[in-house]
mmCIF file of C-alpha atoms in Angstrom:
data_model
loop_
_atom_site.group_PDB
_atom_site.id
_atom_site.type_symbol
_atom_site.label_atom_id
_atom_site.label_comp_id
_atom_site.label_asym_id
_atom_site.label_seq_id
_atom_site.Cartn_x
_atom_site.Cartn_y
_atom_site.Cartn_z
ATOM 1 C CA MET A 124 -28.846 0.508 14.535
ATOM 2 C CA ALA A 125 -28.896 1.479 18.119
ATOM 3 C CA SER A 126 -30.758 4.604 19.274
ATOM 4 C CA TYR A 127 -27.657 6.645 20.023
ATOM 5 C CA THR A 128 -26.511 6.682 16.365
ATOM 6 C CA VAL A 129 -25.668 10.131 14.843
ATOM 7 C CA PRO A 130 -26.649 9.911 11.133
ATOM 8 C CA SER A 131 -23.807 11.944 9.741
ATOM 9 C CA LEU A 132 -21.296 9.903 11.824
ATOM 10 C CA ALA A 133 -22.809 6.615 10.733
ATOM 11 C CA HIS A 134 -22.740 7.736 7.153
ATOM 12 C CA LEU A 135 -19.011 8.668 7.392
ATOM 13 C CA VAL A 136 -18.261 5.246 8.989
ATOM 14 C CA ASP A 137 -20.099 3.643 6.036
ATOM 15 C CA GLU A 138 -18.106 5.594 3.487
ATOM 16 C CA PHE A 139 -14.773 4.746 5.099
ATOM 17 C CA GLU A 140 -15.876 1.091 5.324
ATOM 18 C CA ARG A 141 -16.132 0.957 1.550
ATOM 19 C CA LEU A 142 -12.425 1.676 1.159
ATOM 20 C CA PRO A 143 -10.183 -1.352 0.524
ATOM 21 C CA GLY A 144 -8.630 -2.897 3.699
ATOM 22 C CA ILE A 145 -10.818 -0.839 6.040
ATOM 23 C CA GLY A 146 -13.087 -2.835 8.307
ATOM 24 C CA HIS A 147 -15.925 -1.642 10.575
ATOM 25 C CA LYS A 148 -13.569 -0.961 13.552
ATOM 26 C CA SER A 149 -10.952 0.907 11.400
ATOM 27 C CA ALA A 150 -13.672 2.898 9.837
ATOM 28 C CA GLN A 151 -15.026 3.966 13.221
ATOM 29 C CA ARG A 152 -11.549 4.956 14.284
ATOM 30 C CA LEU A 153 -11.043 7.048 11.086
ATOM 31 C CA ALA A 154 -14.422 8.671 11.514
ATOM 32 C CA TYR A 155 -13.737 9.650 15.126
ATOM 33 C CA HIS A 156 -10.413 10.995 13.991
ATOM 34 C CA VAL A 157 -12.124 13.122 11.419
ATOM 35 C CA LEU A 158 -14.376 14.636 14.136
ATOM 36 C CA GLY A 159 -11.285 15.696 16.004
ATOM 37 C CA LEU A 160 -9.743 17.522 12.948
ATOM 38 C CA THR A 161 -9.896 21.264 12.538
ATOM 39 C CA GLU A 162 -12.292 22.522 9.817
ATOM 40 C CA THR A 163 -9.242 23.373 7.597
ATOM 41 C CA GLU A 164 -7.717 19.883 8.039
ATOM 42 C CA ALA A 165 -11.073 18.199 7.178
ATOM 43 C CA GLN A 166 -11.454 20.571 4.067
ATOM 44 C CA SER A 167 -7.897 19.707 2.962
ATOM 45 C CA LEU A 168 -8.582 15.979 3.143
ATOM 46 C CA ALA A 169 -11.944 16.297 1.296
ATOM 47 C CA ASP A 170 -10.292 18.589 -1.347
ATOM 48 C CA ALA A 171 -7.468 16.150 -1.849
ATOM 49 C CA ILE A 172 -9.887 13.381 -2.635
ATOM 50 C CA LEU A 173 -11.932 15.470 -5.073
ATOM 51 C CA ASP A 174 -8.808 16.979 -6.684
ATOM 52 C CA ALA A 175 -7.037 13.674 -7.305
ATOM 53 C CA ARG A 176 -10.206 12.182 -8.674
ATOM 54 C CA LYS A 177 -10.800 15.062 -11.050
ATOM 55 C CA LYS A 178 -7.307 15.956 -12.257
ATOM 56 C CA ILE A 179 -5.711 12.514 -12.635
ATOM 57 C CA HIS A 180 -6.304 10.584 -15.845
ATOM 58 C CA TYR A 181 -4.225 8.384 -18.126
ATOM 59 C CA CYS A 182 -1.212 9.624 -20.081
ATOM 60 C CA LYS A 183 -2.062 9.773 -23.778
ATOM 61 C CA ILE A 184 1.009 7.782 -24.649
ATOM 62 C CA CYS A 185 1.780 5.338 -21.912
ATOM 63 C CA CYS A 186 -1.530 5.185 -19.955
ATOM 64 C CA ASN A 187 0.273 5.926 -16.723
ATOM 65 C CA LEU A 188 -1.522 8.311 -14.321
ATOM 66 C CA THR A 189 -0.870 11.997 -14.863
ATOM 67 C CA ASP A 190 -2.582 15.353 -14.247
ATOM 68 C CA GLN A 191 -1.373 16.720 -17.616
ATOM 69 C CA GLU A 192 -1.764 15.533 -21.175
ATOM 70 C CA LEU A 193 1.409 13.460 -21.098
ATOM 71 C CA CYS A 194 3.074 12.047 -17.952
ATOM 72 C CA SER A 195 6.406 13.264 -16.783
ATOM 73 C CA ILE A 196 8.266 10.282 -18.257
ATOM 74 C CA CYS A 197 6.718 10.608 -21.654
ATOM 75 C CA ARG A 198 7.443 14.405 -21.604
ATOM 76 C CA SER A 199 11.024 13.895 -20.610
ATOM 77 C CA GLU A 200 13.625 14.288 -23.339
ATOM 78 C CA THR A 201 16.279 12.279 -21.596
ATOM 79 C CA ARG A 202 14.291 9.112 -21.591
ATOM 80 C CA ASP A 203 14.988 6.292 -24.057
ATOM 81 C CA LYS A 204 11.774 5.994 -26.048
ATOM 82 C CA SER A 205 13.051 2.948 -28.041
ATOM 83 C CA VAL A 206 12.627 0.648 -24.977
ATOM 84 C CA ILE A 207 9.137 0.159 -23.500
ATOM 85 C CA CYS A 208 8.670 -1.621 -20.193
ATOM 86 C CA VAL A 209 5.112 -3.064 -19.964
ATOM 87 C CA VAL A 210 3.583 -3.182 -16.417
ATOM 88 C CA GLU A 211 0.215 -4.093 -15.005
ATOM 89 C CA ASP A 212 -0.319 -1.122 -12.641
ATOM 90 C CA PRO A 213 0.907 2.478 -12.094
ATOM 91 C CA ARG A 214 2.312 1.221 -8.715
ATOM 92 C CA ASP A 215 4.668 -0.970 -10.680
ATOM 93 C CA VAL A 216 6.140 2.063 -12.466
ATOM 94 C CA ALA A 217 6.753 3.563 -9.031
ATOM 95 C CA ALA A 218 8.504 0.401 -7.953
ATOM 96 C CA LEU A 219 10.696 0.233 -11.066
ATOM 97 C CA GLU A 220 11.493 3.991 -10.835
ATOM 98 C CA ARG A 221 12.758 3.410 -7.279
ATOM 99 C CA THR A 222 15.622 1.337 -8.691
ATOM 100 C CA GLN A 223 16.858 4.549 -10.371
ATOM 101 C CA GLU A 224 18.500 2.412 -12.967
ATOM 102 C CA PHE A 225 15.913 2.280 -15.639
ATOM 103 C CA ASN A 226 15.931 5.139 -18.136
ATOM 104 C CA ALA A 227 13.485 3.940 -20.763
ATOM 105 C CA SER A 228 9.687 4.449 -20.904
ATOM 106 C CA TYR A 229 6.729 2.470 -19.642
ATOM 107 C CA HIS A 230 3.394 1.229 -20.747
ATOM 108 C CA VAL A 231 0.683 0.569 -18.132
ATOM 109 C CA LEU A 232 -1.904 -2.080 -19.006
ATOM 110 C CA HIS A 233 -4.197 -1.335 -15.994
ATOM 111 C CA GLY A 234 -4.696 -5.038 -15.338
ATOM 112 C CA VAL A 235 -4.086 -8.447 -16.727
ATOM 113 C CA ILE A 236 -6.138 -10.731 -18.943
ATOM 114 C CA SER A 237 -8.219 -12.730 -16.547
ATOM 115 C CA PRO A 238 -11.226 -14.603 -18.034
ATOM 116 C CA LEU A 239 -12.329 -15.683 -14.640
ATOM 117 C CA ASN A 240 -12.757 -12.038 -13.557
ATOM 118 C CA GLY A 241 -14.265 -11.097 -16.892
ATOM 119 C CA VAL A 242 -11.228 -9.093 -18.019
ATOM 120 C CA GLY A 243 -10.433 -9.516 -21.679
ATOM 121 C CA PRO A 244 -7.730 -7.803 -23.837
ATOM 122 C CA ASP A 245 -10.220 -5.050 -24.761
ATOM 123 C CA GLN A 246 -10.428 -3.717 -21.130
ATOM 124 C CA LEU A 247 -6.705 -3.311 -20.976
ATOM 125 C CA CYS A 248 -4.575 -0.542 -22.578
ATOM 126 C CA ILE A 249 -3.260 -2.926 -25.239
ATOM 127 C CA LYS A 250 -4.301 -1.081 -28.397
ATOM 128 C CA GLU A 251 -2.436 2.003 -27.192
ATOM 129 C CA LEU A 252 0.684 -0.192 -26.830
ATOM 130 C CA LEU A 253 0.284 -1.696 -30.296
ATOM 131 C CA ALA A 254 -0.199 1.782 -31.795
ATOM 132 C CA ARG A 255 3.038 2.966 -30.083
ATOM 133 C CA VAL A 256 4.976 0.049 -31.449
ATOM 134 C CA SER A 257 3.445 0.224 -34.946
ATOM 135 C CA ALA A 258 4.378 3.956 -35.090
ATOM 136 C CA GLY A 259 7.984 2.849 -35.136
ATOM 137 C CA GLY A 260 11.087 3.832 -33.294
ATOM 138 C CA VAL A 261 10.674 1.046 -30.650
ATOM 139 C CA GLU A 262 13.306 -1.613 -30.546
ATOM 140 C CA GLU A 263 12.517 -3.611 -27.406
ATOM 141 C CA VAL A 264 9.476 -4.220 -25.261
ATOM 142 C CA ILE A 265 10.220 -5.671 -21.781
ATOM 143 C CA MET A 266 7.390 -7.610 -20.269
ATOM 144 C CA ALA A 267 7.256 -6.829 -16.536
ATOM 145 C CA THR A 268 3.849 -8.172 -15.652
ATOM 146 C CA ASN A 269 3.679 -10.034 -12.361
ATOM 147 C CA PRO A 270 5.001 -13.632 -12.233
ATOM 148 C CA THR A 271 1.501 -15.086 -11.729
ATOM 149 C CA VAL A 272 -0.463 -17.298 -14.066
ATOM 150 C CA GLU A 273 -2.452 -14.267 -15.344
ATOM 151 C CA GLY A 274 0.601 -12.087 -15.632
ATOM 152 C CA GLU A 275 2.408 -14.747 -17.648
ATOM 153 C CA ALA A 276 -0.578 -15.351 -19.875
ATOM 154 C CA THR A 277 -0.803 -11.607 -20.609
ATOM 155 C CA ALA A 278 2.850 -11.388 -21.382
ATOM 156 C CA MET A 279 2.596 -14.375 -23.812
ATOM 157 C CA TYR A 280 -0.474 -12.950 -25.401
ATOM 158 C CA LEU A 281 1.280 -9.527 -25.989
ATOM 159 C CA SER A 282 4.478 -11.058 -27.270
ATOM 160 C CA ARG A 283 2.550 -12.858 -29.962
ATOM 161 C CA LEU A 284 0.973 -9.619 -31.037
ATOM 162 C CA LEU A 285 4.203 -7.575 -30.871
ATOM 163 C CA LYS A 286 6.819 -9.964 -32.479
ATOM 164 C CA PRO A 287 5.192 -9.680 -35.975
ATOM 165 C CA LEU A 288 5.767 -5.897 -35.588
ATOM 166 C CA GLY A 289 9.475 -6.490 -35.644
ATOM 167 C CA VAL A 290 10.444 -5.629 -32.077
ATOM 168 C CA ARG A 291 12.450 -7.642 -29.483
ATOM 169 C CA VAL A 292 10.215 -8.859 -26.768
ATOM 170 C CA THR A 293 11.922 -9.734 -23.420
ATOM 171 C CA ARG A 294 10.716 -10.788 -19.944
ATOM 172 C CA LEU A 295 12.118 -9.774 -16.429
ATOM 173 C CA ALA A 296 14.483 -12.404 -15.025
ATOM 174 C CA TYR A 297 13.169 -14.958 -12.502
ATOM 175 C CA GLY A 298 15.372 -16.051 -9.629
ATOM 176 C CA ILE A 299 16.089 -15.941 -5.989
ATOM 177 C CA PRO A 300 15.312 -12.499 -4.474
ATOM 178 C CA VAL A 301 18.363 -10.719 -3.186
ATOM 179 C CA GLY A 302 18.584 -11.255 0.556
ATOM 180 C CA GLY A 303 16.333 -14.314 0.231
ATOM 181 C CA ASP A 304 17.060 -17.788 1.574
ATOM 182 C CA LEU A 305 17.462 -20.825 -0.687
ATOM 183 C CA GLU A 306 15.835 -23.080 1.936
ATOM 184 C CA TYR A 307 12.659 -21.098 1.746
ATOM 185 C CA ALA A 308 12.465 -20.609 -1.983
ATOM 186 C CA ASP A 309 9.766 -22.590 -3.762
ATOM 187 C CA GLU A 310 10.651 -25.276 -6.340
ATOM 188 C CA ILE A 311 9.520 -23.299 -9.413
ATOM 189 C CA THR A 312 11.591 -20.214 -8.380
ATOM 190 C CA LEU A 313 14.565 -22.437 -7.750
ATOM 191 C CA SER A 314 14.304 -24.232 -11.039
ATOM 192 C CA LYS A 315 13.918 -20.918 -12.791
ATOM 193 C CA ALA A 316 16.977 -19.664 -11.019
ATOM 194 C CA LEU A 317 18.941 -22.654 -12.188
ATOM 195 C CA GLU A 318 17.749 -22.329 -15.703
ATOM 196 C CA GLY A 319 18.711 -18.623 -15.841
ATOM 197 C CA ARG A 320 22.111 -19.047 -14.193
ATOM 198 C CA SER A 321 24.957 -16.944 -15.556
ATOM 199 C CA GLU A 322 28.790 -16.952 -15.621
ATOM 200 C CA ILE A 323 30.550 -15.197 -12.768
ATOM 201 C CA MET B 169 10.533 12.078 -4.809
ATOM 202 C CA ALA B 170 10.944 10.307 -8.116
ATOM 203 C CA SER B 171 10.283 12.022 -11.375
ATOM 204 C CA TYR B 172 7.136 10.143 -12.272
ATOM 205 C CA THR B 173 5.091 11.487 -9.292
ATOM 206 C CA VAL B 174 1.855 13.165 -9.945
ATOM 207 C CA PRO B 175 1.369 16.118 -7.474
ATOM 208 C CA SER B 176 -2.312 15.648 -6.669
ATOM 209 C CA LEU B 177 -1.818 11.884 -6.143
ATOM 210 C CA ALA B 178 1.160 12.448 -3.831
ATOM 211 C CA HIS B 179 -0.859 15.046 -1.946
ATOM 212 C CA LEU B 180 -3.730 12.541 -1.484
ATOM 213 C CA VAL B 181 -1.299 9.834 -0.294
ATOM 214 C CA ASP B 182 0.045 12.417 2.255
ATOM 215 C CA GLU B 183 -3.490 13.259 3.533
ATOM 216 C CA PHE B 184 -4.390 9.561 3.906
ATOM 217 C CA GLU B 185 -1.074 8.893 5.619
ATOM 218 C CA ARG B 186 -1.990 11.365 8.394
ATOM 219 C CA LEU B 187 -5.022 9.223 9.419
ATOM 220 C CA PRO B 188 -4.504 6.997 12.480
ATOM 221 C CA GLY B 189 -3.363 3.347 11.670
ATOM 222 C CA ILE B 190 -2.667 4.203 7.920
ATOM 223 C CA GLY B 191 0.924 3.792 6.847
ATOM 224 C CA HIS B 192 2.477 4.726 3.518
ATOM 225 C CA LYS B 193 1.462 1.523 1.729
ATOM 226 C CA SER B 194 -2.100 1.669 2.908
ATOM 227 C CA ALA B 195 -2.315 5.364 2.058
ATOM 228 C CA GLN B 196 -1.143 4.599 -1.483
ATOM 229 C CA ARG B 197 -3.604 1.773 -1.750
ATOM 230 C CA LEU B 198 -6.480 4.118 -0.599
ATOM 231 C CA ALA B 199 -5.398 6.873 -3.046
ATOM 232 C CA TYR B 200 -5.296 4.474 -5.999
ATOM 233 C CA HIS B 201 -8.755 3.232 -4.903
ATOM 234 C CA VAL B 202 -10.026 6.878 -4.990
ATOM 235 C CA LEU B 203 -8.748 7.332 -8.507
ATOM 236 C CA GLY B 204 -10.891 4.314 -9.491
ATOM 237 C CA LEU B 205 -14.034 5.756 -7.958
ATOM 238 C CA THR B 206 -16.810 7.464 -10.070
ATOM 239 C CA GLU B 207 -17.024 11.315 -9.506
ATOM 240 C CA THR B 208 -20.248 10.793 -7.524
ATOM 241 C CA GLU B 209 -18.568 8.312 -5.226
ATOM 242 C CA ALA B 210 -15.539 10.542 -4.714
ATOM 243 C CA GLN B 211 -17.910 13.501 -3.973
ATOM 244 C CA SER B 212 -19.946 11.345 -1.525
ATOM 245 C CA LEU B 213 -16.822 10.479 0.430
ATOM 246 C CA ALA B 214 -15.627 14.063 0.587
ATOM 247 C CA ASP B 215 -19.045 15.260 1.571
ATOM 248 C CA ALA B 216 -19.337 12.695 4.297
ATOM 249 C CA ILE B 217 -16.030 13.956 5.803
ATOM 250 C CA LEU B 218 -17.069 17.621 5.732
ATOM 251 C CA ASP B 219 -20.618 16.955 6.857
ATOM 252 C CA ALA B 220 -19.568 14.981 9.868
ATOM 253 C CA ARG B 221 -16.856 17.538 10.809
ATOM 254 C CA LYS B 222 -19.325 20.437 10.479
ATOM 255 C CA LYS B 223 -22.547 18.958 11.905
ATOM 256 C CA ILE B 224 -21.307 16.895 14.863
ATOM 257 C CA HIS B 225 -20.652 18.511 18.237
ATOM 258 C CA TYR B 226 -21.164 17.677 21.926
ATOM 259 C CA CYS B 227 -24.687 17.176 23.422
ATOM 260 C CA LYS B 228 -25.331 20.043 25.796
ATOM 261 C CA ILE B 229 -26.275 17.698 28.596
ATOM 262 C CA CYS B 230 -24.112 14.597 28.326
ATOM 263 C CA CYS B 231 -21.250 15.684 26.077
ATOM 264 C CA ASN B 232 -21.817 12.711 23.710
ATOM 265 C CA LEU B 233 -21.645 13.366 19.984
ATOM 266 C CA THR B 234 -24.709 14.580 18.259
ATOM 267 C CA ASP B 235 -25.771 16.556 15.248
ATOM 268 C CA GLN B 236 -28.607 18.233 17.130
ATOM 269 C CA GLU B 237 -28.721 20.283 20.334
ATOM 270 C CA LEU B 238 -29.254 17.228 22.528
ATOM 271 C CA CYS B 239 -28.237 13.637 21.681
ATOM 272 C CA SER B 240 -30.962 10.992 21.096
ATOM 273 C CA ILE B 241 -30.448 9.502 24.536
ATOM 274 C CA CYS B 242 -30.844 12.851 26.347
ATOM 275 C CA ARG B 243 -33.910 13.651 24.146
ATOM 276 C CA SER B 244 -35.518 10.279 24.846
ATOM 277 C CA GLU B 245 -38.367 10.320 27.363
ATOM 278 C CA THR B 246 -38.115 6.598 28.193
ATOM 279 C CA ARG B 247 -34.564 6.831 29.525
ATOM 280 C CA ASP B 248 -34.001 6.876 33.282
ATOM 281 C CA LYS B 249 -32.305 10.189 33.904
ATOM 282 C CA SER B 250 -31.635 9.473 37.599
ATOM 283 C CA VAL B 251 -28.771 7.132 36.745
ATOM 284 C CA ILE B 252 -25.793 8.423 34.873
ATOM 285 C CA CYS B 253 -23.034 6.214 33.495
ATOM 286 C CA VAL B 254 -19.738 8.043 33.146
ATOM 287 C CA VAL B 255 -17.587 6.917 30.286
ATOM 288 C CA GLU B 256 -14.249 8.125 28.684
ATOM 289 C CA ASP B 257 -15.239 8.183 25.045
ATOM 290 C CA PRO B 258 -18.334 8.190 22.746
ATOM 291 C CA ARG B 259 -17.252 4.789 21.558
ATOM 292 C CA ASP B 260 -17.846 3.419 25.063
ATOM 293 C CA VAL B 261 -21.452 4.627 24.848
ATOM 294 C CA ALA B 262 -21.772 2.623 21.643
ATOM 295 C CA ALA B 263 -20.342 -0.419 23.436
ATOM 296 C CA LEU B 264 -22.729 -0.190 26.392
ATOM 297 C CA GLU B 265 -25.708 0.422 24.065
ATOM 298 C CA ARG B 266 -24.897 -2.789 22.282
ATOM 299 C CA THR B 267 -25.688 -4.712 25.563
ATOM 300 C CA GLN B 268 -29.300 -3.452 25.090
ATOM 301 C CA GLU B 269 -29.729 -3.779 28.824
ATOM 302 C CA PHE B 270 -28.888 -0.376 30.018
ATOM 303 C CA ASN B 271 -31.691 2.225 29.964
ATOM 304 C CA ALA B 272 -30.225 5.133 31.810
ATOM 305 C CA SER B 273 -28.244 8.084 30.551
ATOM 306 C CA TYR B 274 -24.540 8.683 29.938
ATOM 307 C CA HIS B 275 -21.885 11.289 30.486
ATOM 308 C CA VAL B 276 -18.830 11.409 28.167
ATOM 309 C CA LEU B 277 -15.623 12.812 29.709
ATOM 310 C CA HIS B 278 -13.759 12.828 26.393
ATOM 311 C CA GLY B 279 -10.587 11.496 28.004
ATOM 312 C CA VAL B 280 -9.130 10.740 31.393
ATOM 313 C CA ILE B 281 -6.971 12.711 33.791
ATOM 314 C CA SER B 282 -3.418 12.068 32.713
ATOM 315 C CA PRO B 283 -0.740 14.422 34.081
ATOM 316 C CA LEU B 284 1.992 12.699 31.969
ATOM 317 C CA ASN B 285 0.057 13.670 28.831
ATOM 318 C CA GLY B 286 -0.836 17.039 30.116
ATOM 319 C CA VAL B 287 -4.541 16.304 30.563
ATOM 320 C CA GLY B 288 -5.956 17.868 33.674
ATOM 321 C CA PRO B 289 -9.575 17.800 35.002
ATOM 322 C CA ASP B 290 -10.288 21.167 33.194
ATOM 323 C CA GLN B 291 -9.790 19.580 29.771
ATOM 324 C CA LEU B 292 -12.477 16.997 30.402
ATOM 325 C CA CYS B 293 -16.243 17.382 30.497
ATOM 326 C CA ILE B 294 -16.236 17.256 34.332
ATOM 327 C CA LYS B 295 -17.964 20.563 35.119
ATOM 328 C CA GLU B 296 -20.885 19.535 32.981
ATOM 329 C CA LEU B 297 -21.289 16.391 34.963
ATOM 330 C CA LEU B 298 -21.109 18.282 38.263
ATOM 331 C CA ALA B 299 -23.700 20.664 37.029
ATOM 332 C CA ARG B 300 -26.018 17.810 35.944
ATOM 333 C CA VAL B 301 -25.758 16.175 39.430
ATOM 334 C CA SER B 302 -26.099 19.530 41.296
ATOM 335 C CA ALA B 303 -29.255 20.296 39.356
ATOM 336 C CA GLY B 304 -30.874 17.423 41.246
ATOM 337 C CA GLY B 305 -32.873 14.392 40.247
ATOM 338 C CA VAL B 306 -29.760 12.119 39.953
ATOM 339 C CA GLU B 307 -29.585 9.133 42.352
ATOM 340 C CA GLU B 308 -26.654 7.131 41.044
ATOM 341 C CA VAL B 309 -23.502 7.732 39.078
ATOM 342 C CA ILE B 310 -21.859 4.620 37.638
ATOM 343 C CA MET B 311 -18.178 5.057 36.915
ATOM 344 C CA ALA B 312 -17.414 3.150 33.630
ATOM 345 C CA THR B 313 -14.042 4.501 32.815
ATOM 346 C CA ASN B 314 -11.499 1.920 31.522
ATOM 347 C CA PRO B 315 -9.761 -0.318 34.113
ATOM 348 C CA THR B 316 -6.399 1.444 33.553
ATOM 349 C CA VAL B 317 -4.349 3.392 36.134
ATOM 350 C CA GLU B 318 -5.561 6.633 34.665
ATOM 351 C CA GLY B 319 -9.196 5.451 34.282
ATOM 352 C CA GLU B 320 -9.177 4.385 37.974
ATOM 353 C CA ALA B 321 -7.626 7.711 39.082
ATOM 354 C CA THR B 322 -10.243 9.638 37.167
ATOM 355 C CA ALA B 323 -12.986 7.519 38.779
ATOM 356 C CA MET B 324 -11.632 8.141 42.234
ATOM 357 C CA TYR B 325 -11.244 11.880 41.545
ATOM 358 C CA LEU B 326 -14.865 12.118 40.357
ATOM 359 C CA SER B 327 -16.271 10.055 43.190
ATOM 360 C CA ARG B 328 -14.708 12.411 45.682
ATOM 361 C CA LEU B 329 -16.345 15.404 43.912
ATOM 362 C CA LEU B 330 -19.644 13.719 43.559
ATOM 363 C CA LYS B 331 -20.220 12.040 46.948
ATOM 364 C CA PRO B 332 -20.635 15.375 48.825
ATOM 365 C CA LEU B 333 -23.485 16.157 46.364
ATOM 366 C CA GLY B 334 -25.434 13.251 47.931
ATOM 367 C CA VAL B 335 -25.450 10.706 45.056
ATOM 368 C CA ARG B 336 -24.485 7.035 45.078
ATOM 369 C CA VAL B 337 -21.284 6.528 43.214
ATOM 370 C CA THR B 338 -20.638 2.945 41.840
ATOM 371 C CA ARG B 339 -18.053 1.260 39.735
ATOM 372 C CA LEU B 340 -18.373 -1.439 36.952
ATOM 373 C CA ALA B 341 -17.591 -4.907 38.264
ATOM 374 C CA TYR B 342 -14.158 -6.439 37.664
ATOM 375 C CA GLY B 343 -13.739 -10.104 36.889
ATOM 376 C CA ILE B 344 -13.004 -12.832 34.386
ATOM 377 C CA PRO B 345 -14.430 -11.876 30.960
ATOM 378 C CA VAL B 346 -17.279 -14.282 29.852
ATOM 379 C CA GLY B 347 -15.664 -16.895 27.629
ATOM 380 C CA GLY B 348 -12.247 -16.155 29.074
ATOM 381 C CA ASP B 349 -9.815 -18.677 30.414
ATOM 382 C CA LEU B 350 -8.713 -18.639 34.039
ATOM 383 C CA GLU B 351 -5.260 -19.954 33.007
ATOM 384 C CA TYR B 352 -4.662 -16.827 30.965
ATOM 385 C CA ALA B 353 -6.194 -14.250 33.419
ATOM 386 C CA ASP B 354 -3.708 -12.019 35.000
ATOM 387 C CA GLU B 355 -3.267 -11.978 38.772
ATOM 388 C CA ILE B 356 -4.947 -8.648 39.412
ATOM 389 C CA THR B 357 -8.090 -9.593 37.506
ATOM 390 C CA LEU B 358 -8.164 -12.953 39.268
ATOM 391 C CA SER B 359 -7.881 -11.353 42.765
ATOM 392 C CA LYS B 360 -10.508 -8.838 41.756
ATOM 393 C CA ALA B 361 -12.770 -11.644 40.647
ATOM 394 C CA LEU B 362 -12.246 -13.542 43.947
ATOM 395 C CA GLU B 363 -12.939 -10.291 45.892
ATOM 396 C CA GLY B 364 -16.179 -9.612 43.967
ATOM 397 C CA ARG B 365 -17.419 -13.229 44.111
ATOM 398 C CA SER B 366 -21.275 -13.743 44.575
ATOM 399 C CA GLU B 367 -23.617 -16.471 45.842
ATOM 400 C CA ILE B 368 -24.926 -18.867 43.185
#
């Protein structure tokens, strides 16, 4: 490193550079921004990081993120607990909640089965899901993993484990995205859209 | 906000979103990344932020950033203190140091005169520069502010203050950037390059 380097600044740049999507230039920009914060603002940023890391863990029922024993959805009494929507990631819960049309509960796998990346069923929250379904009261499990090869494989794997437990296992519909353009849709999406066509 | 929101997570997203160049999606991504860190890693990131903010201040001589009383360049005995290169920002010092060809000292203004943004000469480190030059031993001051209207105006303003003190005031050369393409160079750069042509 050049002779002008200030160790604590270089260290901060290094730390920012480790974050996803932050390259060296962005890390520098963030670090210089931090130098311009007031002490209170810097403290508030640091506290938010530690706080989130310490307080947030998995909900005991659905494995979504929460800072209490159960997440707000599992605690809610107005939610339909007989339908479980299985997603890969807590962000997917956020996306589905934004539709404001889904009033059942979720189960977060925290990943997909991916032998290439060394992720097997044991690293995912699958046993928690099986326990929930085995405990009874569940009528339908909706697979809402991403429409990728790995997402599909995980959905297939789960449906084979779940069906013997006597629940209905469904999958999100494939088709043209609303506002999309037929001309730019890929062949597989189009053939899935044809296959899933419905009466109007 | 939707009912599933975890307060400490939402707070962390907010904090990240305040950083420059970080939108809501990136802030979410960073926050989820923090949740996946070990406690030690999260602590290390938080400490780096607080540490940098607390330890780093301006060098008493050149106003560059340092965690000691004087920056490493001002402390160095091999640096030529009779030539001062005036820059807008500590990042410009870093850029010039990367050339590894400049062995004089710097002076960081921390901005440029910009009446539209309410920045006048008093908000910049100008009096420190005048004090350095008045103290004697300085032969040349190189203006290395950015080639923008405001950078130019600041350089002109400073040169008028400095020349009466009996120092040479120079300006970085304008011209075609190395590796650049004449076809895409703007007219002003081209005419400056013609004006500054030299014998080969």
